[in-house]
């Protein structure tokens, strides 16, 4: 089934305790679409870039079968740019710079084939753009997920609250869940988020895994203990891409299948953090992914 994704396609400057990378390819939609492309063949991207964005990267995405018809190229303008610095624990980071550039006045236009999408992943970007994408859909998708971050809570909270009413699943990190709800306990935060619109919630906790909540159930997925975590940038988006890609490939929206999707998403995120930028996500194989999922199963298996 088709998966429509919206988000930034961007340049990042990244500083980790292990090194620096300048003007590397990033962006929520880049990570989401690459991760999802390992599960479902019809991945469609809506985004905007300047003419500074490398054509080689667009070719890499196309080679993975990703449909880029919905990416607008603004001539003479610059792509979205973000700079971040990670703390020693790699779970916390400071945003050093966010330059919206082409994103500032982005008006998404969905190609006809995108308007019939079965699954929709609204990646992290302006809530107004997330609204305008939903407005153009011709029928209600089977599942709409949304990811956002503190930046948009700070600058566009009203629009974000409106778009939350239109979605099924929110994916967010633990600190952002606390900021959005004013609740410290994640269980209470989940309850508060269910009153805002979503029926499901994924709370990402970096190296401490992820929690999947529905009003009646909760599931915990660990993150894989890795010897080498190089760059956590994009892990949340890669998780979301793997999660939604897996759901789109199976079409099964039971809670049990969502648990599997959380593990597939976590497995994809574990690859992402092993290298800077999208390097690790461009040439994986399905057997490699399945082996990693097996490591998750082994990690939490016990008898009593
Ligand atoms: P993640 O590490 O999964 O939260 O995603 C990191 C990616 O999000 C980076 O590649 C950035 O280009 C992108 N990003 C950072 N800030 C924003 C923002 N305010 N809106 C949209 N995308 C962003």
mmCIF file of N, CA, C and O and ligand atoms in Angstrom, residues 8 10-12 26-28 31 80 82 86 93 98 124-125 149 151-152 232-237, ligand 1:
data_model
loop_
_atom_site.group_PDB
_atom_site.id
_atom_site.type_symbol
_atom_site.label_atom_id
_atom_site.label_comp_id
_atom_site.label_asym_id
_atom_site.label_seq_id
_atom_site.Cartn_x
_atom_site.Cartn_y
_atom_site.Cartn_z
ATOM 1 N N UNK A 8 10.991 17.771 5.916
ATOM 2 C CA UNK A 8 12.117 18.505 5.353
ATOM 3 C C UNK A 8 13.055 17.577 4.580
ATOM 4 O O UNK A 8 13.192 16.394 4.905
ATOM 5 N N UNK A 10 16.952 18.310 3.656
ATOM 6 C CA UNK A 10 17.711 19.423 4.233
ATOM 7 C C UNK A 10 19.210 19.194 4.264
ATOM 8 O O UNK A 10 19.701 18.107 3.943
ATOM 9 N N UNK A 11 19.895 20.254 4.717
ATOM 10 C CA UNK A 11 21.312 20.148 5.082
ATOM 11 C C UNK A 11 21.428 20.292 6.591
ATOM 12 O O UNK A 11 20.731 21.115 7.198
ATOM 13 N N UNK A 12 22.339 19.515 7.167
ATOM 14 C CA UNK A 12 22.593 19.591 8.612
ATOM 15 C C UNK A 12 24.081 19.807 8.875
ATOM 16 O O UNK A 12 24.930 19.242 8.179
ATOM 17 N N UNK A 26 20.321 15.773 5.346
ATOM 18 C CA UNK A 26 19.442 15.371 6.441
ATOM 19 C C UNK A 26 18.011 15.688 6.058
ATOM 20 O O UNK A 26 17.672 15.738 4.872
ATOM 21 N N UNK A 27 17.201 15.915 7.072
ATOM 22 C CA UNK A 27 15.795 16.241 6.837
ATOM 23 C C UNK A 27 14.904 15.054 7.175
ATOM 24 O O UNK A 27 15.235 13.906 6.879
ATOM 25 N N UNK A 28 13.774 15.383 7.783
ATOM 26 C CA UNK A 28 12.867 14.322 8.247
ATOM 27 C C UNK A 28 12.406 13.432 7.085
ATOM 28 O O UNK A 28 12.422 12.203 7.194
ATOM 29 N N UNK A 31 15.037 10.841 5.796
ATOM 30 C CA UNK A 31 15.178 9.643 6.638
ATOM 31 C C UNK A 31 13.928 8.758 6.584
ATOM 32 O O UNK A 31 14.021 7.534 6.479
ATOM 33 N N UNK A 80 16.382 23.997 3.451
ATOM 34 C CA UNK A 80 16.288 24.064 4.919
ATOM 35 C C UNK A 80 17.637 23.655 5.526
ATOM 36 O O UNK A 80 18.295 22.727 5.030
ATOM 37 N N UNK A 82 19.723 22.962 9.336
ATOM 38 C CA UNK A 82 19.663 22.790 10.800
ATOM 39 C C UNK A 82 21.046 22.440 11.320
ATOM 40 O O UNK A 82 21.798 21.715 10.654
ATOM 41 N N UNK A 86 25.358 17.423 19.987
ATOM 42 C CA UNK A 86 24.947 16.386 20.955
ATOM 43 C C UNK A 86 25.785 16.458 22.210
ATOM 44 O O UNK A 86 26.979 16.739 22.164
ATOM 45 N N UNK A 93 20.453 16.933 22.930
ATOM 46 C CA UNK A 93 21.147 17.763 21.945
ATOM 47 C C UNK A 93 20.621 19.189 22.024
ATOM 48 O O UNK A 93 19.501 19.431 22.469
ATOM 49 N N UNK A 98 18.499 27.034 13.123
ATOM 50 C CA UNK A 98 17.453 26.522 12.236
ATOM 51 C C UNK A 98 17.184 27.606 11.203
ATOM 52 O O UNK A 98 16.753 28.697 11.562
ATOM 53 N N UNK A 124 8.153 15.875 10.631
ATOM 54 C CA UNK A 124 8.384 17.108 11.365
ATOM 55 C C UNK A 124 8.585 18.300 10.424
ATOM 56 O O UNK A 124 9.594 18.368 9.731
ATOM 57 N N UNK A 125 7.611 19.187 10.382
ATOM 58 C CA UNK A 125 7.766 20.495 9.726
ATOM 59 C C UNK A 125 6.598 21.384 10.127
ATOM 60 O O UNK A 125 5.830 21.021 11.032
ATOM 61 N N UNK A 149 8.215 18.512 16.847
ATOM 62 C CA UNK A 149 9.264 18.728 17.846
ATOM 63 C C UNK A 149 9.016 20.034 18.606
ATOM 64 O O UNK A 149 8.127 20.815 18.235
ATOM 65 N N UNK A 151 10.456 22.820 18.631
ATOM 66 C CA UNK A 151 10.512 24.042 17.819
ATOM 67 C C UNK A 151 9.106 24.477 17.394
ATOM 68 O O UNK A 151 8.730 25.636 17.528
ATOM 69 N N UNK A 152 8.298 23.531 16.894
ATOM 70 C CA UNK A 152 6.959 23.879 16.388
ATOM 71 C C UNK A 152 5.985 24.132 17.532
ATOM 72 O O UNK A 152 5.043 24.902 17.381
ATOM 73 N N UNK A 232 23.225 10.320 16.262
ATOM 74 C CA UNK A 232 21.803 9.992 16.439
ATOM 75 C C UNK A 232 20.854 10.789 15.539
ATOM 76 O O UNK A 232 19.655 10.517 15.539
ATOM 77 N N UNK A 233 21.361 11.737 14.760
ATOM 78 C CA UNK A 233 20.475 12.556 13.929
ATOM 79 C C UNK A 233 19.649 11.670 12.996
ATOM 80 O O UNK A 233 20.196 10.799 12.325
ATOM 81 N N UNK A 234 18.361 11.932 12.980
ATOM 82 C CA UNK A 234 17.482 11.203 12.067
ATOM 83 C C UNK A 234 16.964 9.906 12.621
ATOM 84 O O UNK A 234 16.132 9.246 11.977
ATOM 85 N N UNK A 235 17.414 9.526 13.831
ATOM 86 C CA UNK A 235 16.964 8.234 14.375
ATOM 87 C C UNK A 235 15.441 8.224 14.548
ATOM 88 O O UNK A 235 14.780 7.233 14.223
ATOM 89 N N UNK A 236 14.888 9.347 15.029
ATOM 90 C CA UNK A 236 13.435 9.407 15.252
ATOM 91 C C UNK A 236 12.675 9.306 13.931
ATOM 92 O O UNK A 236 11.646 8.621 13.841
ATOM 93 N N UNK A 237 13.170 9.959 12.917
ATOM 94 C CA UNK A 237 12.503 9.923 11.610
ATOM 95 C C UNK A 237 12.659 8.545 10.966
ATOM 96 O O UNK A 237 11.742 8.034 10.326
HETATM 97 P P1 LIG B 1 15.565 13.567 14.339
HETATM 98 O O1 LIG B 1 16.979 13.380 14.790
HETATM 99 O O2 LIG B 1 14.875 12.302 13.942
HETATM 100 O O3 LIG B 1 14.751 14.417 15.268
HETATM 101 O O4 LIG B 1 15.618 14.405 12.974
HETATM 102 C C1 LIG B 1 16.684 15.214 12.619
HETATM 103 C C2 LIG B 1 16.374 15.865 11.282
HETATM 104 O O5 LIG B 1 15.309 16.801 11.442
HETATM 105 C C3 LIG B 1 17.572 16.651 10.785
HETATM 106 O O6 LIG B 1 18.104 16.001 9.647
HETATM 107 C C4 LIG B 1 17.041 18.052 10.481
HETATM 108 O O7 LIG B 1 17.323 18.475 9.162
HETATM 109 C C5 LIG B 1 15.553 17.969 10.690
HETATM 110 N N1 LIG B 1 15.031 19.084 11.481
HETATM 111 C C6 LIG B 1 15.643 19.708 12.520
HETATM 112 N N2 LIG B 1 14.865 20.707 13.001
HETATM 113 C C7 LIG B 1 13.732 20.710 12.252
HETATM 114 C C8 LIG B 1 12.530 21.513 12.254
HETATM 115 N N3 LIG B 1 12.338 22.526 13.129
HETATM 116 N N4 LIG B 1 11.579 21.207 11.355
HETATM 117 C C9 LIG B 1 11.757 20.210 10.478
HETATM 118 N N5 LIG B 1 12.847 19.426 10.407
HETATM 119 C C10 LIG B 1 13.834 19.662 11.288
#
